[in-house]
């Protein structure tokens, strides 16, 4: 009965009229151990089909091209930023440079500040010259000290004479 | 679409792509290269992937076309080294080898089929797609698929019967 059914299915199978379910039935039959002797030659075919189905693709696929492209663009952007950093200050560097470029009131203020600072520095110079006078005084002291050391030497010798 | 999404989309059918490529290109290395190429192509076009209604069928069509192109181009000249000229005295092992041999024999029979029939047997008997899907993948109508499949199956059966009965190889 089963065999009859299988033979019918095989006939249909060879005419490519079987459904997927019927083909699964055939496969199951030929994978079992009790295959009718006159159908034995179909066995390797169905075995081969189920074996081939097991084969797998094991290699890794490098899915990186998109990301490396992004990195390339980042370096381009960095270079662009650097270039902008150098070029932009030069282009926009049209600010006033000499005194004549400034408006009159600013010039006025500048001159006043300059005069005030000059006065300050004058006073400082006065201060330093009076300090120079102190320097002179300290020099005189040093000279005095030198002379005093002569006196101590003299007193030492008199002390020796007195001891003797 | 992120890499993880892509991988989970491609995962279910990447082995099928590989097996179809191997069926057509025979050598394992060639098939691996082809599969990688197909997956990279999909990855590059991942923005458009959502537009395809059946990514798997689309990929199989791509694989078929890619492999047929490879076969046409001269650089794809496969050499396969098979050594079967050894003898073994162990009887049970001998039987095992025979069984494995006859299974290998099926793959050799399939290698001799015309490309179209190879693809159809691969898609139907190994990957178990239904006729509508195969017709879509191969851009053929269902009747043509059935006719080709029937021819291929009959050829395989004939050659297997011959080997089985007379031991002709």
Short mmCIF file of C-alpha atoms in Angstrom, two decimals:
data_model
loop_
_atom_site.label_atom_id
_atom_site.label_comp_id
_atom_site.label_asym_id
_atom_site.label_seq_id
_atom_site.Cartn_x
_atom_site.Cartn_y
_atom_site.Cartn_z
CA UNK A 1 0.00 0.00 0.00
CA UNK A 2 2.72 2.41 1.08
CA UNK A 3 4.91 1.16 -1.74
CA UNK A 4 2.12 1.69 -4.25
CA UNK A 5 1.70 5.21 -3.00
CA UNK A 6 5.44 5.89 -3.24
CA UNK A 7 5.56 4.57 -6.79
CA UNK A 8 2.72 6.85 -7.80
CA UNK A 9 4.43 9.77 -6.14
CA UNK A 10 7.68 8.97 -7.95
CA UNK A 11 5.86 8.99 -11.24
CA UNK A 12 4.38 12.37 -10.43
CA UNK A 13 7.77 13.49 -9.15
CA UNK A 14 9.47 12.71 -12.42
CA UNK A 15 6.84 14.70 -14.26
CA UNK A 16 7.41 17.61 -11.87
CA UNK A 17 3.81 17.50 -10.67
CA UNK A 18 4.40 16.85 -7.00
CA UNK A 19 3.75 19.44 -4.34
CA UNK A 20 6.37 20.35 -1.75
CA UNK A 21 4.52 18.24 0.85
CA UNK A 22 4.57 15.19 -1.41
CA UNK A 23 8.25 15.66 -2.09
CA UNK A 24 8.89 15.82 1.65
CA UNK A 25 7.02 12.51 1.95
CA UNK A 26 9.26 10.96 -0.71
CA UNK A 27 12.37 12.28 0.99
CA UNK A 28 11.25 10.85 4.31
CA UNK A 29 10.62 7.46 2.71
CA UNK A 30 14.03 7.26 1.06
CA UNK A 31 15.82 8.39 4.17
CA UNK A 32 14.32 5.52 6.12
CA UNK A 33 16.05 2.14 6.15
CA UNK A 34 13.38 -0.02 4.53
CA UNK A 35 13.43 1.08 0.91
CA UNK A 36 12.05 -1.42 -1.60
CA UNK A 37 14.94 -3.05 -3.54
CA UNK A 38 13.73 -1.96 -6.96
CA UNK A 39 13.63 1.67 -5.79
CA UNK A 40 17.05 1.54 -4.14
CA UNK A 41 18.68 3.59 -6.89
CA UNK A 42 16.64 6.66 -5.93
CA UNK A 43 18.12 6.64 -2.48
CA UNK A 44 21.44 8.39 -3.19
CA UNK A 45 19.57 11.17 -4.99
CA UNK A 46 17.35 12.04 -2.05
CA UNK A 47 20.25 11.56 0.36
CA UNK A 48 22.29 13.93 -1.72
CA UNK A 49 19.51 16.51 -1.72
CA UNK A 50 19.18 16.49 2.05
CA UNK A 51 22.95 16.54 2.47
CA UNK A 52 23.42 19.50 0.17
CA UNK A 53 20.84 21.36 2.15
CA UNK A 54 23.13 21.28 5.20
CA UNK A 55 25.99 23.08 3.57
CA UNK A 56 26.61 26.50 5.04
CA UNK A 57 28.38 29.66 4.14
CA UNK A 58 30.81 30.26 6.99
CA UNK A 59 32.98 33.09 5.77
CA UNK A 60 32.59 36.53 7.30
CA UNK A 61 31.62 39.33 5.00
CA UNK A 62 33.41 42.59 5.70
CA UNK A 63 30.53 45.04 5.84
CA UNK A 64 32.72 48.08 6.34
CA UNK A 65 32.96 50.06 3.09
CA UNK A 66 30.35 52.62 4.16
CA UNK A 67 32.11 53.40 7.42
CA UNK A 68 35.59 53.85 5.91
CA UNK A 69 34.09 56.30 3.45
CA UNK A 70 32.78 58.33 6.38
CA UNK A 71 36.26 58.37 7.92
CA UNK A 72 37.73 59.64 4.68
CA UNK A 73 35.27 62.51 4.70
CA UNK A 74 36.16 63.33 8.29
CA UNK A 75 39.81 63.82 7.30
CA UNK A 76 38.74 66.03 4.41
CA UNK A 77 36.64 68.10 6.80
CA UNK A 78 39.58 68.42 9.21
CA UNK A 79 41.84 69.71 6.44
CA UNK A 80 39.14 72.18 5.37
CA UNK A 81 38.81 73.50 8.93
CA UNK A 82 42.58 73.95 9.20
CA UNK A 83 42.73 75.82 5.90
CA UNK A 84 39.87 78.08 7.00
CA UNK A 85 41.76 78.75 10.21
CA UNK A 86 44.71 80.05 8.23
CA UNK A 87 42.90 81.87 5.46
CA UNK A 88 39.98 83.56 7.21
CA UNK A 89 42.03 85.80 9.59
CA UNK A 90 44.07 87.01 6.61
CA UNK A 91 41.03 87.86 4.54
CA UNK A 92 39.14 89.57 7.36
CA UNK A 93 42.23 91.32 8.68
CA UNK A 94 41.22 94.82 7.45
CA UNK A 95 41.04 96.40 10.91
CA UNK A 96 42.65 99.95 11.49
CA UNK A 97 46.39 99.67 11.89
CA UNK A 98 47.85 103.20 12.26
CA UNK A 99 46.71 106.02 14.52
CA UNK A 100 45.31 107.96 11.56
CA UNK A 101 42.81 105.10 10.89
CA UNK A 102 41.03 105.62 14.22
CA UNK A 103 38.21 108.15 14.76
CA UNK A 104 39.30 111.54 16.27
CA UNK A 105 37.87 110.98 19.77
CA UNK A 106 39.76 107.70 20.07
CA UNK A 107 42.91 109.46 18.88
CA UNK A 108 42.30 112.10 21.55
CA UNK A 109 41.90 109.45 24.22
CA UNK A 110 45.01 107.70 23.03
CA UNK A 111 47.04 110.91 23.25
CA UNK A 112 45.71 111.69 26.73
CA UNK A 113 46.54 108.21 27.94
CA UNK A 114 49.98 108.55 26.41
CA UNK A 115 50.54 111.91 28.21
CA UNK A 116 49.38 110.44 31.52
CA UNK A 117 51.66 107.45 31.15
CA UNK A 118 54.56 109.77 30.21
CA UNK A 119 53.96 111.78 33.40
CA UNK A 120 53.93 108.59 35.42
CA UNK A 121 57.18 107.43 33.88
CA UNK A 122 58.74 110.86 34.52
CA UNK A 123 57.92 110.52 38.19
CA UNK A 124 59.33 107.02 38.21
CA UNK A 125 62.53 108.37 36.66
CA UNK A 126 62.69 111.00 39.42
CA UNK A 127 62.25 108.20 41.93
CA UNK A 128 65.11 106.22 40.42
CA UNK A 129 67.45 109.28 40.42
CA UNK A 130 66.78 109.86 44.14
CA UNK A 131 67.50 106.17 44.70
CA UNK A 132 70.80 106.85 42.86
CA UNK A 133 71.58 109.40 45.59
CA UNK A 134 71.04 106.63 48.15
CA UNK A 135 73.43 104.46 46.16
CA UNK A 136 76.04 107.23 46.46
CA UNK A 137 75.46 107.43 50.20
CA UNK A 138 75.89 103.63 50.55
CA UNK A 139 79.14 103.83 48.60
CA UNK A 140 80.41 106.46 51.04
CA UNK A 141 79.41 104.19 53.89
CA UNK A 142 81.41 101.35 52.33
CA UNK A 143 84.44 103.61 52.10
CA UNK A 144 83.90 104.54 55.75
CA UNK A 145 83.68 100.85 56.68
CA UNK A 146 86.96 100.16 54.90
CA UNK A 147 88.62 102.87 56.92
CA UNK A 148 87.05 101.50 60.10
CA UNK A 149 88.59 98.06 59.31
CA UNK A 150 92.01 99.76 59.33
CA UNK A 151 91.21 101.00 62.81
CA UNK A 152 90.26 97.49 64.02
CA UNK A 153 93.50 96.13 62.63
CA UNK A 154 95.40 98.87 64.44
CA UNK A 155 93.57 98.10 67.67
CA UNK A 156 94.43 94.37 67.34
CA UNK A 157 98.14 95.15 67.09
CA UNK A 158 97.95 97.50 70.09
CA UNK A 159 96.18 94.67 72.04
CA UNK A 160 99.02 92.27 71.18
CA UNK A 161 101.58 94.85 72.33
CA UNK A 162 99.66 95.37 75.55
CA UNK A 163 99.62 91.60 76.26
CA UNK A 164 103.34 91.43 75.76
CA UNK B 1 19.39 50.36 8.05
CA UNK B 2 22.11 49.35 10.45
CA UNK B 3 24.54 46.48 10.16
CA UNK B 4 22.62 44.33 12.64
CA UNK B 5 19.35 44.82 10.74
CA UNK B 6 21.07 43.95 7.52
CA UNK B 7 22.63 40.81 8.97
CA UNK B 8 19.31 39.60 10.36
CA UNK B 9 17.69 40.25 6.98
CA UNK B 10 20.37 38.40 5.04
CA UNK B 11 20.99 35.59 7.54
CA UNK B 12 18.09 33.31 6.48
CA UNK B 13 19.13 33.03 2.85
CA UNK B 14 22.89 33.55 2.70
CA UNK B 15 23.45 29.78 2.76
CA UNK B 16 21.01 29.37 -0.12
CA UNK B 17 22.91 31.96 -2.11
CA UNK B 18 26.13 30.12 -1.36
CA UNK B 19 24.74 26.73 -2.34
CA UNK B 20 23.33 28.03 -5.60
CA UNK B 21 26.68 29.66 -6.36
CA UNK B 22 28.48 26.44 -5.55
CA UNK B 23 26.11 24.43 -7.72
CA UNK B 24 26.95 26.64 -10.68
CA UNK B 25 30.61 27.45 -10.05
CA UNK B 26 31.53 24.03 -8.57
CA UNK B 27 34.58 25.22 -6.67
CA UNK B 28 34.04 26.19 -3.06
CA UNK B 29 36.36 29.20 -3.18
CA UNK B 30 34.65 30.60 -6.25
CA UNK B 31 31.28 30.15 -4.58
CA UNK B 32 32.48 31.89 -1.42
CA UNK B 33 33.77 34.82 -3.44
CA UNK B 34 30.50 35.03 -5.35
CA UNK B 35 28.45 34.95 -2.15
CA UNK B 36 30.58 37.68 -0.63
CA UNK B 37 30.17 39.74 -3.78
CA UNK B 38 26.38 39.32 -3.70
CA UNK B 39 26.13 40.23 -0.01
CA UNK B 40 28.32 43.29 -0.50
CA UNK B 41 26.19 44.37 -3.44
CA UNK B 42 23.10 44.10 -1.23
CA UNK B 43 24.87 46.01 1.54
CA UNK B 44 25.84 48.81 -0.82
CA UNK B 45 22.24 49.12 -1.98
CA UNK B 46 20.77 48.73 1.48
CA UNK B 47 18.82 51.99 1.16
CA UNK B 48 16.86 50.52 -1.74
CA UNK B 49 16.31 47.13 -0.11
CA UNK B 50 12.96 48.09 1.40
CA UNK B 51 11.65 48.79 -2.11
CA UNK B 52 12.02 45.16 -3.15
CA UNK B 53 9.02 43.13 -2.13
CA UNK B 54 11.00 39.91 -1.90
CA UNK B 55 14.65 40.40 -1.01
CA UNK B 56 15.37 36.70 -0.99
CA UNK B 57 14.02 36.09 -4.49
CA UNK B 58 15.84 39.18 -5.69
CA UNK B 59 19.11 37.93 -4.20
CA UNK B 60 18.69 34.52 -5.80
CA UNK B 61 18.13 36.14 -9.20
CA UNK B 62 21.22 38.27 -8.63
CA UNK B 63 23.22 35.18 -7.68
CA UNK B 64 22.07 33.29 -10.75
CA UNK B 65 22.99 36.16 -13.07
CA UNK B 66 26.29 36.80 -11.34
CA UNK B 67 27.35 33.14 -11.52
CA UNK B 68 26.32 32.78 -15.16
CA UNK B 69 28.41 35.87 -15.94
CA UNK B 70 31.35 34.37 -14.07
CA UNK B 71 31.02 31.17 -16.06
CA UNK B 72 30.98 33.08 -19.32
CA UNK B 73 34.05 35.11 -18.46
CA UNK B 74 37.28 33.34 -19.17
CA UNK B 75 38.82 33.79 -15.77
CA UNK B 76 36.47 31.27 -14.25
CA UNK B 77 38.15 28.03 -15.18
CA UNK B 78 37.73 25.69 -12.30
CA UNK B 79 39.99 22.82 -11.62
CA UNK B 80 38.77 20.29 -9.15
CA UNK B 81 41.07 17.60 -7.89
CA UNK B 82 39.35 14.38 -6.97
CA UNK B 83 41.32 11.36 -5.91
CA UNK B 84 39.32 8.16 -5.78
CA UNK B 85 42.03 5.68 -6.79
CA UNK B 86 42.59 4.02 -3.45
CA UNK B 87 41.55 0.56 -2.30
CA UNK B 88 40.50 -0.53 1.10
CA UNK B 89 40.14 -4.07 2.42
CA UNK B 90 37.83 -3.25 5.26
CA UNK B 91 34.45 -4.47 4.09
CA UNK B 92 32.15 -2.29 6.20
CA UNK B 93 34.22 0.76 5.35
CA UNK B 94 34.09 -0.30 1.72
CA UNK B 95 30.34 -0.24 1.92
CA UNK B 96 30.38 3.17 3.50
CA UNK B 97 32.61 4.48 0.77
CA UNK B 98 30.29 2.99 -1.83
CA UNK B 99 27.31 4.68 -0.26
CA UNK B 100 29.17 7.95 -0.18
CA UNK B 101 30.38 7.37 -3.69
CA UNK B 102 26.89 6.97 -5.04
CA UNK B 103 25.86 10.16 -3.28
CA UNK B 104 28.87 11.92 -4.80
CA UNK B 105 27.83 10.41 -8.10
CA UNK B 106 24.58 12.36 -7.93
CA UNK B 107 26.56 15.58 -7.66
CA UNK B 108 28.55 14.57 -10.73
CA UNK B 109 25.36 13.83 -12.63
CA UNK B 110 24.08 17.25 -11.65
CA UNK B 111 27.26 18.88 -12.88
CA UNK B 112 26.53 17.51 -16.33
CA UNK B 113 23.05 19.02 -16.50
CA UNK B 114 22.49 22.20 -18.51
CA UNK B 115 22.80 25.34 -16.36
CA UNK B 116 19.10 26.14 -16.40
CA UNK B 117 18.17 22.65 -15.18
CA UNK B 118 20.91 22.73 -12.57
CA UNK B 119 19.49 25.93 -11.13
CA UNK B 120 15.94 24.60 -11.13
CA UNK B 121 16.85 21.30 -9.43
CA UNK B 122 18.89 23.26 -6.89
CA UNK B 123 16.02 25.62 -6.13
CA UNK B 124 13.33 22.98 -6.06
CA UNK B 125 14.83 19.78 -4.69
CA UNK B 126 17.43 21.25 -2.39
CA UNK B 127 16.07 24.61 -1.34
CA UNK B 128 12.40 23.58 -1.71
CA UNK B 129 10.99 26.76 -3.17
CA UNK B 130 7.56 26.52 -4.72
CA UNK B 131 7.07 26.87 -8.45
CA UNK B 132 5.80 30.44 -8.29
CA UNK B 133 8.93 31.57 -6.45
CA UNK B 134 11.25 29.75 -8.83
CA UNK B 135 9.43 31.26 -11.79
CA UNK B 136 9.88 34.71 -10.25
CA UNK B 137 13.58 34.17 -9.53
CA UNK B 138 14.36 32.89 -13.00
CA UNK B 139 12.02 35.25 -14.82
CA UNK B 140 10.32 32.30 -16.51
CA UNK B 141 6.75 31.04 -16.43
CA UNK B 142 5.76 28.16 -14.21
CA UNK B 143 5.12 25.70 -17.01
CA UNK B 144 8.62 26.20 -18.37
CA UNK B 145 10.01 25.60 -14.88
CA UNK B 146 8.05 22.37 -14.58
CA UNK B 147 9.13 21.14 -17.99
CA UNK B 148 12.79 21.80 -17.24
CA UNK B 149 12.54 20.21 -13.82
CA UNK B 150 10.90 17.12 -15.22
CA UNK B 151 13.64 16.75 -17.81
CA UNK B 152 16.35 17.17 -15.21
CA UNK B 153 14.78 14.64 -12.86
CA UNK B 154 14.38 12.11 -15.63
CA UNK B 155 18.01 12.55 -16.65
CA UNK B 156 19.19 12.03 -13.09
CA UNK B 157 16.98 8.98 -12.67
CA UNK B 158 18.18 7.44 -15.92
CA UNK B 159 21.83 7.88 -15.07
CA UNK B 160 21.31 6.60 -11.56
CA UNK B 161 19.45 3.52 -12.82
CA UNK B 162 22.25 2.78 -15.27
CA UNK B 163 24.91 3.02 -12.60
CA UNK B 164 22.87 0.98 -10.21
CA UNK B 165 22.15 -1.86 -12.62
CA UNK B 166 25.29 -2.13 -14.71
CA UNK B 167 27.83 -0.21 -12.72
CA UNK B 168 28.58 2.06 -15.66
CA UNK B 169 30.36 5.23 -14.64
#
